[in-house]
Structures are given as structure tokens and as C-alpha cells.
């Protein structure tokens, strides 16, 4: 780590290091989570470390792929990355009693699949047909593991070991750090293993998926022996509160007391609805947490059974 007073390792001692993606698909939503959790920071240009004036946290900005190793080796206490990055890290550095990461929260974004992709109009229809061919990928460890298992099945477990004692891989894994889908059309590979969300990049490259290696989403991870467990738990609780707030809305409405059984089935609440008497005889006001993705259906059903003055209120933060 370099010189200036802000990056001096001594200055970092005592700080809870929280690693966040410095670029790519996870960056913006990760920063939004920190904002919602009131983890303020001032990041000077080009610096990959930023101190938080209102918490004992120092934010470390790294590529998502590097965050599992940073946390898993005990340098960082917490991190935000994709489960695909964790799997890739663990395929190269299997976790031990003292190393590796604990996945503590699914953050609800960054959902994608790591898929084996072949030419749409080509002969190859199964992953087995790719054994012995060239596969381009940024996920070397996971691809080697996937094809090693495939080759072992094909040879009924008979494998020839290389000099490192590991089963010698017949399939050639070509590492590319980005724009992997282009490798086939550039004549560099027979197939690729890369991430798919909408499938647009894959289709534009004239490829189709024939197998899924894993499904991924963004998660909060922690090291197995964090420096300051109390603050790790507090930061985790803050981030959990923000995620819950995004997953639910508050639904309030007025309804005749005689209809409570019917509306309770529609809005049972996260724990239970709050019911208050209205000044109007025989009427009550109801408040209940509703999943954000069911808002329209819930409002339709409430209206259907006779609820009135239905309001949906977005939540900024919660604490269980
Ligand atoms: N298309 C996608 N949809 C959803 N999540 C994705 C997608 N691509 C990547 N991710 C998630 O984001 C993580 C980082 O990938 P991404 O390619 O965005 O970052 P990067 O490689 O560090 O940045 P860049 O690609 O800009 O160099 C992936 O490991 C995965 O967890
Ligand atoms: O299925 P889609 O919605 O098209 O998304 C999939 C693409 O997203 C990621 O690439 P990114 O845009 O991060 O650029 P990169 O290839 O340089 O990583 C991933 O590597 C795929 O190429």
C-alpha cells in the first residue's frame, strides 16, 4: 500500500475495511446501499481508499472479482461482490478453517447466470461435445472444475494426472478478461463460459446457452475472523434494514370491521397488520407491510373486497 498519510497502513489500523466494487454492474447499487446505511465517505480522485467520518469504516474500492480474496484472506472485514466471484475465488483457493468468506446477506441485485455458450447455428448441442476443445472465459477456475467433472464422467473416473498430480484436462481453457463472447467469432475459441443476464450480448455474438455452471447474485460477505465483530454486526444490521425497506412497502387503507377477515388474507403483514378504530362507527384503519413486487395486485384485491382510501408508502429504512 502506498505512501500518503491517507493510505498509510498505520492509519488503516483500527479501521473496519469494507470492500466495494470500484466499477462494473455492481458499483452503483453497492454505493446506494452504503448511502441508505448512512456510511458516509469522502473519496478523493484516483484513491481506492476512502475514510468514513461517521463510522470506524474505511472503504476499499476493488474490482468485484478481487473482493472475495481481499476478505477471504482476512485483509477486509466485509465486502460486497457477486457469488460468481466467490465461487471463482474458492475454485482457486478452497476455504479453510481460517480463510474464506461467509455470505451473510443476499443484496437483491446483480442476478445473472454463468453459462456455457456455443454458436447458435453450430453442430455443438451439449457441453460433453466440448471436451477437448477450446473454451474462452474470465472464470478459469470454475471452467476447469466444470470440464474436469465432465471429463471424469466421460471416462468413468479414469483420469491421467499431470505433473501437479491434478487430473490432466483435455479441454483447453483460454483466459480472457473481458468481451469474452467475441472469442468465437474471432476464431479464438469453440465456445465461451460467461455471464448472462438479459442474453443480449450472447445473442448479438451469435451464441446460445447449452448449460448453466451457476446462478449468481450480489451478496454481503464477511471474513471468518473480523477485526471488530460488534461493528461488523452493526453495519450488517444497517444494510439488512435498507434491503428490507426496498423489498417491502407500507400499505394503509380504511375498511369496515366486518370485512377484516377478508382483508387480513390479502395483507397479513410481515409480522401482523396494525388496526386502529376510525371515528366512523364500524370502520377501521389498517396498516400492513406488503412485498414491493405485489403492490398492484394487493391494491386490486383490497378494492375488490371493499377497502377504501388505499395508500402505498415507500420505506426508506427499517430495523428488525
Ligand atoms: N450482465 C450482468 N448482469 C448482472 N450482474 C452482472 C452482469 N455482469 C456482471 N455482473 C455481476 O457483476 C460482477 C462484476 O462484473 P462486471 O463485469 O460488471 O465488473 P468488472 O469486470 O469488474 O467491470 P468491467 O466489466 O467494467 O471491467 C460479476 O461478477 C457479476 O457478479
Ligand atoms: O446478458 P446481458 O444482459 O447482455 O449481460 C451479459 C454481459 O454482461 C457482462 O459484461 P459487461 O457488460 O460487464 O462487460 P465485460 O464483458 O467487459 O465484463 C458479462 O460479461 C456479459 O458479457
mmCIF file of C-alpha atoms and ligand atoms in Angstrom:
data_model
loop_
_atom_site.group_PDB
_atom_site.id
_atom_site.type_symbol
_atom_site.label_atom_id
_atom_site.label_comp_id
_atom_site.label_asym_id
_atom_site.label_seq_id
_atom_site.Cartn_x
_atom_site.Cartn_y
_atom_site.Cartn_z
ATOM 1 C CA UNK A 1 0.000 0.000 0.000
ATOM 2 C CA UNK A 2 1.427 3.434 -0.909
ATOM 3 C CA UNK A 3 2.770 6.450 0.934
ATOM 4 C CA UNK A 4 0.375 9.291 1.554
ATOM 5 C CA UNK A 5 -0.926 9.764 5.061
ATOM 6 C CA UNK A 6 -4.391 8.725 3.987
ATOM 7 C CA UNK A 7 -3.145 5.338 2.667
ATOM 8 C CA UNK A 8 -0.586 4.680 5.368
ATOM 9 C CA UNK A 9 -1.183 1.108 6.702
ATOM 10 C CA UNK A 10 -0.840 2.519 10.226
ATOM 11 C CA UNK A 11 -3.737 4.931 9.553
ATOM 12 C CA UNK A 12 -5.794 1.948 8.318
ATOM 13 C CA UNK A 13 -5.188 0.004 11.526
ATOM 14 C CA UNK A 14 -8.241 0.197 13.718
ATOM 15 C CA UNK A 15 -10.450 0.814 10.705
ATOM 16 C CA UNK A 16 -13.079 -1.739 9.648
ATOM 17 C CA UNK A 17 -12.222 -2.360 5.978
ATOM 18 C CA UNK A 18 -15.309 -2.680 3.772
ATOM 19 C CA UNK A 19 -14.548 -3.623 0.143
ATOM 20 C CA UNK A 20 -16.924 -2.376 -2.558
ATOM 21 C CA UNK A 21 -16.868 -2.806 -6.373
ATOM 22 C CA UNK A 22 -14.954 0.114 -7.917
ATOM 23 C CA UNK A 23 -16.602 -0.344 -11.356
ATOM 24 C CA UNK A 24 -18.979 -2.552 -13.339
ATOM 25 C CA UNK A 25 -22.537 -3.732 -12.822
ATOM 26 C CA UNK A 26 -22.476 -3.871 -9.020
ATOM 27 C CA UNK A 27 -20.903 -0.483 -8.247
ATOM 28 C CA UNK A 28 -23.886 1.881 -8.265
ATOM 29 C CA UNK A 29 -26.231 -0.356 -6.246
ATOM 30 C CA UNK A 30 -23.482 -1.102 -3.748
ATOM 31 C CA UNK A 31 -22.885 2.630 -3.208
ATOM 32 C CA UNK A 32 -26.656 3.175 -2.873
ATOM 33 C CA UNK A 33 -26.701 0.578 -0.075
ATOM 34 C CA UNK A 34 -23.913 2.417 1.755
ATOM 35 C CA UNK A 35 -25.821 5.675 1.351
ATOM 36 C CA UNK A 36 -29.007 4.111 2.741
ATOM 37 C CA UNK A 37 -26.964 2.739 5.644
ATOM 38 C CA UNK A 38 -25.558 6.211 6.402
ATOM 39 C CA UNK A 39 -21.977 5.051 5.866
ATOM 40 C CA UNK A 40 -20.698 8.411 4.657
ATOM 41 C CA UNK A 41 -17.304 8.707 2.950
ATOM 42 C CA UNK A 42 -15.112 11.198 1.119
ATOM 43 C CA UNK A 43 -13.222 9.660 -1.813
ATOM 44 C CA UNK A 44 -10.503 11.771 -3.379
ATOM 45 C CA UNK A 45 -9.866 11.306 -7.107
ATOM 46 C CA UNK A 46 -7.915 8.163 -8.030
ATOM 47 C CA UNK A 47 -7.786 6.970 -4.432
ATOM 48 C CA UNK A 48 -9.039 3.435 -3.850
ATOM 49 C CA UNK A 49 -9.408 4.028 -0.113
ATOM 50 C CA UNK A 50 -11.936 6.387 1.490
ATOM 51 C CA UNK A 51 -12.447 7.012 5.198
ATOM 52 C CA UNK A 52 -15.905 7.330 6.729
ATOM 53 C CA UNK A 53 -16.220 10.354 9.043
ATOM 54 C CA UNK A 54 -19.251 8.947 10.864
ATOM 55 C CA UNK A 55 -18.254 5.278 11.327
ATOM 56 C CA UNK A 56 -14.982 3.380 12.044
ATOM 57 C CA UNK A 57 -15.139 2.123 8.422
ATOM 58 C CA UNK A 58 -12.576 2.591 5.653
ATOM 59 C CA UNK A 59 -13.990 1.781 2.216
ATOM 60 C CA UNK A 60 -11.690 -0.083 -0.176
ATOM 61 C CA UNK A 61 -12.618 0.155 -3.883
ATOM 62 C CA UNK A 62 -11.642 -3.010 -5.780
ATOM 63 C CA UNK A 63 -12.792 -4.923 -8.879
ATOM 64 C CA UNK A 64 -15.638 -7.238 -7.782
ATOM 65 C CA UNK A 65 -13.552 -10.269 -8.768
ATOM 66 C CA UNK A 66 -10.814 -9.325 -6.249
ATOM 67 C CA UNK A 67 -13.088 -8.730 -3.243
ATOM 68 C CA UNK A 68 -13.524 -12.398 -2.148
ATOM 69 C CA UNK A 69 -9.725 -12.852 -1.860
ATOM 70 C CA UNK A 70 -9.340 -9.495 -0.035
ATOM 71 C CA UNK A 71 -11.961 -10.522 2.567
ATOM 72 C CA UNK A 72 -11.212 -14.268 2.493
ATOM 73 C CA UNK A 73 -7.549 -13.769 3.324
ATOM 74 C CA UNK A 74 -8.501 -11.594 6.312
ATOM 75 C CA UNK A 75 -7.456 -8.178 4.934
ATOM 76 C CA UNK A 76 -11.037 -6.892 4.794
ATOM 77 C CA UNK A 77 -13.763 -7.410 7.371
ATOM 78 C CA UNK A 78 -16.709 -7.011 4.984
ATOM 79 C CA UNK A 79 -17.270 -6.910 1.235
ATOM 80 C CA UNK A 80 -19.943 -6.571 -1.465
ATOM 81 C CA UNK A 81 -19.451 -8.821 -4.512
ATOM 82 C CA UNK A 82 -21.132 -11.482 -6.666
ATOM 83 C CA UNK A 83 -21.471 -15.132 -5.658
ATOM 84 C CA UNK A 84 -19.855 -15.972 -9.009
ATOM 85 C CA UNK A 85 -16.713 -14.112 -7.874
ATOM 86 C CA UNK A 86 -16.746 -16.059 -4.590
ATOM 87 C CA UNK A 87 -17.081 -19.391 -6.406
ATOM 88 C CA UNK A 88 -14.240 -18.470 -8.774
ATOM 89 C CA UNK A 89 -12.023 -17.455 -5.836
ATOM 90 C CA UNK A 90 -12.839 -20.664 -3.911
ATOM 91 C CA UNK A 91 -12.206 -22.815 -7.015
ATOM 92 C CA UNK A 92 -8.636 -21.495 -6.896
ATOM 93 C CA UNK A 93 -8.257 -21.151 -3.107
ATOM 94 C CA UNK A 94 -10.517 -23.654 -1.328
ATOM 95 C CA UNK A 95 -11.681 -22.233 2.050
ATOM 96 C CA UNK A 96 -10.018 -23.448 5.257
ATOM 97 C CA UNK A 97 -10.788 -23.035 8.970
ATOM 98 C CA UNK A 98 -9.129 -19.593 8.920
ATOM 99 C CA UNK A 99 -9.599 -18.447 5.294
ATOM 100 C CA UNK A 100 -12.561 -17.979 3.012
ATOM 101 C CA UNK A 101 -15.679 -15.844 3.336
ATOM 102 C CA UNK A 102 -19.104 -16.087 4.987
ATOM 103 C CA UNK A 103 -22.023 -14.991 2.784
ATOM 104 C CA UNK A 104 -24.285 -13.132 5.208
ATOM 105 C CA UNK A 105 -26.880 -11.287 3.100
ATOM 106 C CA UNK A 106 -28.309 -11.592 -0.432
ATOM 107 C CA UNK A 107 -28.496 -7.977 -1.589
ATOM 108 C CA UNK A 108 -31.257 -8.481 -4.180
ATOM 109 C CA UNK A 109 -29.383 -7.269 -7.263
ATOM 110 C CA UNK A 110 -26.701 -8.415 -9.745
ATOM 111 C CA UNK A 111 -28.677 -11.532 -10.634
ATOM 112 C CA UNK A 112 -27.127 -13.386 -13.603
ATOM 113 C CA UNK A 113 -26.073 -16.875 -14.729
ATOM 114 C CA UNK A 114 -22.648 -18.228 -15.664
ATOM 115 C CA UNK A 115 -23.416 -20.229 -18.805
ATOM 116 C CA UNK A 116 -21.654 -22.368 -21.409
ATOM 117 C CA UNK A 117 -22.408 -20.705 -24.747
ATOM 118 C CA UNK A 118 -21.931 -22.197 -28.255
ATOM 119 C CA UNK A 119 -22.614 -20.940 -31.806
ATOM 120 C CA UNK A 120 -26.367 -20.662 -32.416
ATOM 121 C CA UNK A 121 -26.057 -22.341 -35.836
ATOM 122 C CA UNK A 122 -23.200 -24.713 -34.997
ATOM 123 C CA UNK A 123 -23.047 -28.516 -34.590
ATOM 124 C CA UNK A 124 -22.424 -28.479 -30.848
ATOM 125 C CA UNK A 125 -25.532 -29.033 -28.731
ATOM 126 C CA UNK A 126 -24.140 -30.374 -25.426
ATOM 127 C CA UNK A 127 -21.259 -29.486 -23.089
ATOM 128 C CA UNK A 128 -19.964 -33.067 -23.446
ATOM 129 C CA UNK A 129 -19.243 -32.326 -27.113
ATOM 130 C CA UNK A 130 -16.895 -29.519 -25.985
ATOM 131 C CA UNK A 131 -14.476 -31.845 -24.177
ATOM 132 C CA UNK A 132 -11.057 -31.429 -25.803
ATOM 133 C CA UNK A 133 -11.979 -28.166 -27.499
ATOM 134 C CA UNK A 134 -11.050 -24.542 -26.616
ATOM 135 C CA UNK A 135 -13.252 -22.575 -24.226
ATOM 136 C CA UNK A 136 -12.778 -18.797 -23.686
ATOM 137 C CA UNK A 137 -13.697 -17.408 -20.273
ATOM 138 C CA UNK A 138 -12.863 -14.972 -17.461
ATOM 139 C CA UNK A 139 -13.806 -17.721 -14.994
ATOM 140 C CA UNK A 140 -10.837 -20.070 -15.401
ATOM 141 C CA UNK A 141 -11.156 -21.868 -12.074
ATOM 142 C CA UNK A 142 -14.859 -22.576 -12.411
ATOM 143 C CA UNK A 143 -14.490 -23.615 -16.079
ATOM 144 C CA UNK A 144 -11.630 -26.021 -15.298
ATOM 145 C CA UNK A 145 -13.677 -27.506 -12.438
ATOM 146 C CA UNK A 146 -16.766 -27.853 -14.667
ATOM 147 C CA UNK A 147 -14.930 -29.575 -17.536
ATOM 148 C CA UNK A 148 -12.811 -31.715 -15.178
ATOM 149 C CA UNK A 149 -16.040 -33.163 -13.727
ATOM 150 C CA UNK A 150 -17.434 -33.654 -17.247
ATOM 151 C CA UNK A 151 -14.296 -35.448 -18.448
ATOM 152 C CA UNK A 152 -14.242 -37.647 -15.330
ATOM 153 C CA UNK A 153 -17.849 -38.723 -16.035
ATOM 154 C CA UNK A 154 -16.992 -39.477 -19.673
ATOM 155 C CA UNK A 155 -14.002 -41.613 -18.707
ATOM 156 C CA UNK A 156 -15.875 -43.306 -15.811
ATOM 157 C CA UNK A 157 -13.436 -41.728 -13.367
ATOM 158 C CA UNK A 158 -10.278 -42.918 -15.211
ATOM 159 C CA UNK A 159 -8.076 -39.808 -15.475
ATOM 160 C CA UNK A 160 -4.457 -39.201 -16.439
ATOM 161 C CA UNK A 161 -2.712 -36.985 -13.872
ATOM 162 C CA UNK A 162 -0.496 -34.068 -14.892
ATOM 163 C CA UNK A 163 2.831 -33.196 -13.234
ATOM 164 C CA UNK A 164 0.932 -31.292 -10.492
ATOM 165 C CA UNK A 165 -0.884 -34.510 -9.562
ATOM 166 C CA UNK A 166 -4.166 -32.955 -10.744
ATOM 167 C CA UNK A 167 -6.209 -34.715 -13.423
ATOM 168 C CA UNK A 168 -4.822 -33.510 -16.791
ATOM 169 C CA UNK A 169 -7.559 -31.501 -18.518
ATOM 170 C CA UNK A 170 -8.277 -32.438 -22.141
ATOM 171 C CA UNK A 171 -10.328 -29.251 -22.639
ATOM 172 C CA UNK A 172 -8.324 -26.096 -23.313
ATOM 173 C CA UNK A 173 -9.355 -23.131 -21.116
ATOM 174 C CA UNK A 174 -8.375 -19.761 -22.644
ATOM 175 C CA UNK A 175 -8.443 -16.813 -20.192
ATOM 176 C CA UNK A 176 -9.896 -13.517 -21.440
ATOM 177 C CA UNK A 177 -10.508 -10.618 -19.040
ATOM 178 C CA UNK A 178 -13.484 -9.137 -20.932
ATOM 179 C CA UNK A 179 -15.647 -9.151 -24.099
ATOM 180 C CA UNK A 180 -15.485 -12.929 -23.895
ATOM 181 C CA UNK A 181 -18.433 -13.552 -26.224
ATOM 182 C CA UNK A 182 -16.381 -12.185 -29.158
ATOM 183 C CA UNK A 183 -13.824 -15.015 -28.820
ATOM 184 C CA UNK A 184 -15.789 -17.431 -31.060
ATOM 185 C CA UNK A 185 -16.280 -15.005 -33.950
ATOM 186 C CA UNK A 186 -12.590 -14.021 -33.675
ATOM 187 C CA UNK A 187 -11.630 -17.668 -34.144
ATOM 188 C CA UNK A 188 -10.051 -17.846 -30.681
ATOM 189 C CA UNK A 189 -12.375 -20.471 -29.179
ATOM 190 C CA UNK A 190 -15.047 -23.078 -29.967
ATOM 191 C CA UNK A 191 -17.294 -21.889 -27.116
ATOM 192 C CA UNK A 192 -17.343 -19.485 -24.160
ATOM 193 C CA UNK A 193 -18.265 -19.562 -20.465
ATOM 194 C CA UNK A 194 -19.546 -16.127 -19.448
ATOM 195 C CA UNK A 195 -22.248 -14.272 -17.534
ATOM 196 C CA UNK A 196 -25.758 -13.881 -18.918
ATOM 197 C CA UNK A 197 -28.421 -11.507 -17.603
ATOM 198 C CA UNK A 198 -30.760 -10.457 -20.439
ATOM 199 C CA UNK A 199 -28.956 -12.654 -23.032
ATOM 200 C CA UNK A 200 -28.494 -9.690 -25.399
ATOM 201 C CA UNK A 201 -24.687 -9.845 -25.551
ATOM 202 C CA UNK A 202 -24.850 -13.596 -26.175
ATOM 203 C CA UNK A 203 -27.424 -13.330 -28.987
ATOM 204 C CA UNK A 204 -25.629 -10.428 -30.669
ATOM 205 C CA UNK A 205 -22.490 -12.596 -30.675
ATOM 206 C CA UNK A 206 -24.467 -15.398 -32.427
ATOM 207 C CA UNK A 207 -24.282 -17.694 -29.398
ATOM 208 C CA UNK A 208 -26.811 -19.734 -27.382
ATOM 209 C CA UNK A 209 -26.613 -21.251 -23.872
ATOM 210 C CA UNK A 210 -26.364 -25.049 -23.547
ATOM 211 C CA UNK A 211 -25.545 -25.373 -19.822
ATOM 212 C CA UNK A 212 -25.565 -23.278 -16.641
ATOM 213 C CA UNK A 213 -22.461 -23.505 -14.453
ATOM 214 C CA UNK A 214 -24.009 -21.436 -11.633
ATOM 215 C CA UNK A 215 -26.500 -18.689 -10.836
ATOM 216 C CA UNK A 216 -25.153 -15.533 -9.194
ATOM 217 C CA UNK A 217 -26.345 -12.521 -7.210
ATOM 218 C CA UNK A 218 -24.714 -9.774 -5.193
ATOM 219 C CA UNK A 219 -24.089 -10.608 -1.537
ATOM 220 C CA UNK A 220 -22.597 -9.068 1.587
ATOM 221 C CA UNK A 221 -19.657 -11.182 2.756
ATOM 222 C CA UNK A 222 -17.596 -11.146 5.949
ATOM 223 C CA UNK A 223 -14.286 -12.627 6.895
ATOM 224 C CA UNK A 224 -14.296 -15.604 9.255
ATOM 225 C CA UNK A 225 -12.349 -13.623 11.874
ATOM 226 C CA UNK A 226 -13.368 -9.959 11.511
ATOM 227 C CA UNK A 227 -11.328 -7.332 13.355
ATOM 228 C CA UNK A 228 -14.322 -5.694 15.041
ATOM 229 C CA UNK A 229 -17.314 -8.099 15.269
ATOM 230 C CA UNK A 230 -19.509 -5.504 17.027
ATOM 231 C CA UNK A 231 -19.249 -3.005 14.181
ATOM 232 C CA UNK A 232 -19.487 -5.804 11.577
ATOM 233 C CA UNK A 233 -22.829 -6.813 13.129
ATOM 234 C CA UNK A 234 -23.988 -3.184 13.265
ATOM 235 C CA UNK A 235 -23.060 -2.463 9.634
ATOM 236 C CA UNK A 236 -24.769 -5.736 8.644
ATOM 237 C CA UNK A 237 -27.941 -4.713 10.532
ATOM 238 C CA UNK A 238 -27.952 -1.326 8.771
ATOM 239 C CA UNK A 239 -27.582 -2.907 5.315
ATOM 240 C CA UNK A 240 -30.220 -5.551 6.154
ATOM 241 C CA UNK A 241 -32.571 -2.708 7.145
ATOM 242 C CA UNK A 242 -32.072 -0.960 3.795
ATOM 243 C CA UNK A 243 -32.660 -4.196 1.843
ATOM 244 C CA UNK A 244 -35.837 -4.971 3.778
ATOM 245 C CA UNK A 245 -37.040 -1.422 3.133
ATOM 246 C CA UNK A 246 -36.543 -1.993 -0.611
ATOM 247 C CA UNK A 247 -38.371 -5.352 -0.507
ATOM 248 C CA UNK A 248 -41.499 -4.001 1.268
ATOM 249 C CA UNK A 249 -43.852 -1.022 1.139
ATOM 250 C CA UNK A 250 -46.329 0.149 3.807
ATOM 251 C CA UNK A 251 -49.969 -0.278 2.696
ATOM 252 C CA UNK A 252 -52.668 1.659 4.581
ATOM 253 C CA UNK A 253 -56.421 1.641 3.949
ATOM 254 C CA UNK A 254 -59.835 2.025 5.580
ATOM 255 C CA UNK A 255 -62.294 -0.870 5.727
ATOM 256 C CA UNK A 256 -65.468 -1.916 7.546
ATOM 257 C CA UNK A 257 -64.628 -4.028 10.616
ATOM 258 C CA UNK A 258 -66.918 -6.824 9.322
ATOM 259 C CA UNK A 259 -64.508 -7.287 6.364
ATOM 260 C CA UNK A 260 -61.353 -7.709 8.489
ATOM 261 C CA UNK A 261 -61.169 -11.472 7.924
ATOM 262 C CA UNK A 262 -61.201 -10.941 4.150
ATOM 263 C CA UNK A 263 -58.590 -8.132 4.057
ATOM 264 C CA UNK A 264 -56.348 -9.959 6.568
ATOM 265 C CA UNK A 265 -55.888 -12.727 3.968
ATOM 266 C CA UNK A 266 -54.705 -10.075 1.457
ATOM 267 C CA UNK A 267 -52.449 -8.042 3.788
ATOM 268 C CA UNK A 268 -51.344 -10.286 6.674
ATOM 269 C CA UNK A 269 -48.324 -8.003 7.136
ATOM 270 C CA UNK A 270 -44.686 -9.012 7.746
ATOM 271 C CA UNK A 271 -45.478 -9.825 11.376
ATOM 272 C CA UNK A 272 -49.134 -8.661 11.720
ATOM 273 C CA UNK A 273 -51.209 -5.681 10.493
ATOM 274 C CA UNK A 274 -51.852 -2.639 12.718
ATOM 275 C CA UNK A 275 -55.563 -1.892 13.172
ATOM 276 C CA UNK A 276 -56.946 1.389 14.591
ATOM 277 C CA UNK A 277 -60.562 2.399 15.098
ATOM 278 C CA UNK A 278 -61.839 5.195 12.879
ATOM 279 C CA UNK A 279 -64.108 7.935 14.196
ATOM 280 C CA UNK A 280 -66.720 6.495 11.842
ATOM 281 C CA UNK A 281 -68.737 3.716 13.546
ATOM 282 C CA UNK A 282 -67.921 0.204 12.287
ATOM 283 C CA UNK A 283 -64.844 1.321 10.281
ATOM 284 C CA UNK A 284 -61.131 0.684 10.988
ATOM 285 C CA UNK A 285 -57.821 1.888 9.533
ATOM 286 C CA UNK A 286 -55.322 -0.868 8.642
ATOM 287 C CA UNK A 287 -51.513 -0.633 8.158
ATOM 288 C CA UNK A 288 -49.507 -3.614 6.852
ATOM 289 C CA UNK A 289 -46.137 -4.287 5.191
ATOM 290 C CA UNK A 290 -46.572 -5.665 1.656
ATOM 291 C CA UNK A 291 -43.890 -7.070 -0.708
ATOM 292 C CA UNK A 292 -42.957 -4.306 -3.177
ATOM 293 C CA UNK A 293 -43.482 -6.616 -6.173
ATOM 294 C CA UNK A 294 -47.120 -7.404 -5.158
ATOM 295 C CA UNK A 295 -48.328 -3.798 -4.695
ATOM 296 C CA UNK A 296 -50.666 -3.584 -7.719
ATOM 297 C CA UNK A 297 -52.278 -6.999 -7.117
ATOM 298 C CA UNK A 298 -52.817 -6.223 -3.419
ATOM 299 C CA UNK A 299 -54.499 -2.914 -4.221
ATOM 300 C CA UNK A 300 -56.767 -4.603 -6.791
ATOM 301 C CA UNK A 301 -57.796 -7.311 -4.305
ATOM 302 C CA UNK A 302 -58.378 -4.830 -1.456
ATOM 303 C CA UNK A 303 -60.595 -2.688 -3.698
ATOM 304 C CA UNK A 304 -62.445 -5.817 -4.774
ATOM 305 C CA UNK A 305 -63.418 -6.718 -1.185
ATOM 306 C CA UNK A 306 -64.462 -3.165 -0.262
ATOM 307 C CA UNK A 307 -61.393 -1.417 1.188
ATOM 308 C CA UNK A 308 -61.201 2.337 0.588
ATOM 309 C CA UNK A 309 -58.585 5.153 0.674
ATOM 310 C CA UNK A 310 -55.785 2.652 -0.138
ATOM 311 C CA UNK A 311 -52.310 4.224 0.135
ATOM 312 C CA UNK A 312 -48.845 2.778 -0.669
ATOM 313 C CA UNK A 313 -45.932 4.358 1.196
ATOM 314 C CA UNK A 314 -42.326 3.601 0.156
ATOM 315 C CA UNK A 315 -39.956 2.762 3.020
ATOM 316 C CA UNK A 316 -36.529 4.390 3.299
ATOM 317 C CA UNK A 317 -35.117 2.208 6.053
ATOM 318 C CA UNK A 318 -36.160 -0.344 8.665
ATOM 319 C CA UNK A 319 -34.642 -2.173 11.619
ATOM 320 C CA UNK A 320 -35.973 -5.611 12.574
HETATM 321 N N1 LIG B 1 -24.828 -8.602 -17.039
HETATM 322 C C1 LIG B 1 -24.798 -8.697 -15.715
HETATM 323 N N2 LIG B 1 -25.919 -8.689 -15.014
HETATM 324 C C2 LIG B 1 -25.898 -8.761 -13.662
HETATM 325 N N3 LIG B 1 -24.780 -8.851 -12.934
HETATM 326 C C3 LIG B 1 -23.668 -8.889 -13.613
HETATM 327 C C4 LIG B 1 -23.615 -8.810 -15.011
HETATM 328 N N4 LIG B 1 -22.350 -8.849 -15.395
HETATM 329 C C5 LIG B 1 -21.641 -8.931 -14.242
HETATM 330 N N5 LIG B 1 -22.446 -8.986 -13.194
HETATM 331 C C6 LIG B 1 -22.077 -9.092 -11.780
HETATM 332 O O1 LIG B 1 -21.121 -8.060 -11.574
HETATM 333 C C7 LIG B 1 -19.884 -8.653 -11.250
HETATM 334 C C8 LIG B 1 -18.781 -7.829 -11.832
HETATM 335 O O2 LIG B 1 -18.896 -7.945 -13.232
HETATM 336 P P1 LIG B 1 -18.574 -6.675 -14.174
HETATM 337 O O3 LIG B 1 -18.141 -7.230 -15.472
HETATM 338 O O4 LIG B 1 -19.693 -5.731 -14.180
HETATM 339 O O5 LIG B 1 -17.407 -5.968 -13.355
HETATM 340 P P2 LIG B 1 -15.927 -5.761 -13.775
HETATM 341 O O6 LIG B 1 -15.499 -6.855 -14.703
HETATM 342 O O7 LIG B 1 -15.172 -5.593 -12.509
HETATM 343 O O8 LIG B 1 -16.025 -4.352 -14.519
HETATM 344 P P3 LIG B 1 -15.842 -4.138 -16.048
HETATM 345 O O9 LIG B 1 -16.599 -5.263 -16.741
HETATM 346 O O10 LIG B 1 -16.476 -2.795 -16.262
HETATM 347 O O11 LIG B 1 -14.357 -4.188 -16.276
HETATM 348 C C9 LIG B 1 -19.965 -10.060 -11.850
HETATM 349 O O12 LIG B 1 -19.042 -10.929 -11.262
HETATM 350 C C10 LIG B 1 -21.387 -10.433 -11.541
HETATM 351 O O13 LIG B 1 -21.481 -10.832 -10.190
HETATM 352 O O1 LIG B 2 -26.886 -10.884 -20.791
HETATM 353 P P1 LIG B 2 -26.523 -9.409 -20.841
HETATM 354 O O2 LIG B 2 -27.562 -8.530 -20.205
HETATM 355 O O3 LIG B 2 -26.125 -8.973 -22.230
HETATM 356 O O4 LIG B 2 -25.229 -9.223 -19.906
HETATM 357 C C1 LIG B 2 -24.170 -10.120 -20.044
HETATM 358 C C2 LIG B 2 -22.876 -9.352 -20.246
HETATM 359 O O5 LIG B 2 -22.637 -8.517 -19.084
HETATM 360 C C3 LIG B 2 -21.302 -8.652 -18.662
HETATM 361 O O6 LIG B 2 -20.445 -7.889 -19.493
HETATM 362 P P2 LIG B 2 -20.127 -6.349 -19.155
HETATM 363 O O7 LIG B 2 -21.186 -5.535 -19.774
HETATM 364 O O8 LIG B 2 -19.940 -6.200 -17.673
HETATM 365 O O9 LIG B 2 -18.774 -6.125 -19.914
HETATM 366 P P3 LIG B 2 -17.492 -7.115 -19.897
HETATM 367 O O10 LIG B 2 -17.819 -8.187 -20.906
HETATM 368 O O11 LIG B 2 -16.344 -6.258 -20.254
HETATM 369 O O12 LIG B 2 -17.412 -7.705 -18.492
HETATM 370 C C4 LIG B 2 -20.983 -10.088 -18.948
HETATM 371 O O13 LIG B 2 -19.569 -10.265 -19.068
HETATM 372 C C5 LIG B 2 -21.696 -10.345 -20.289
HETATM 373 O O14 LIG B 2 -20.861 -10.012 -21.368
#
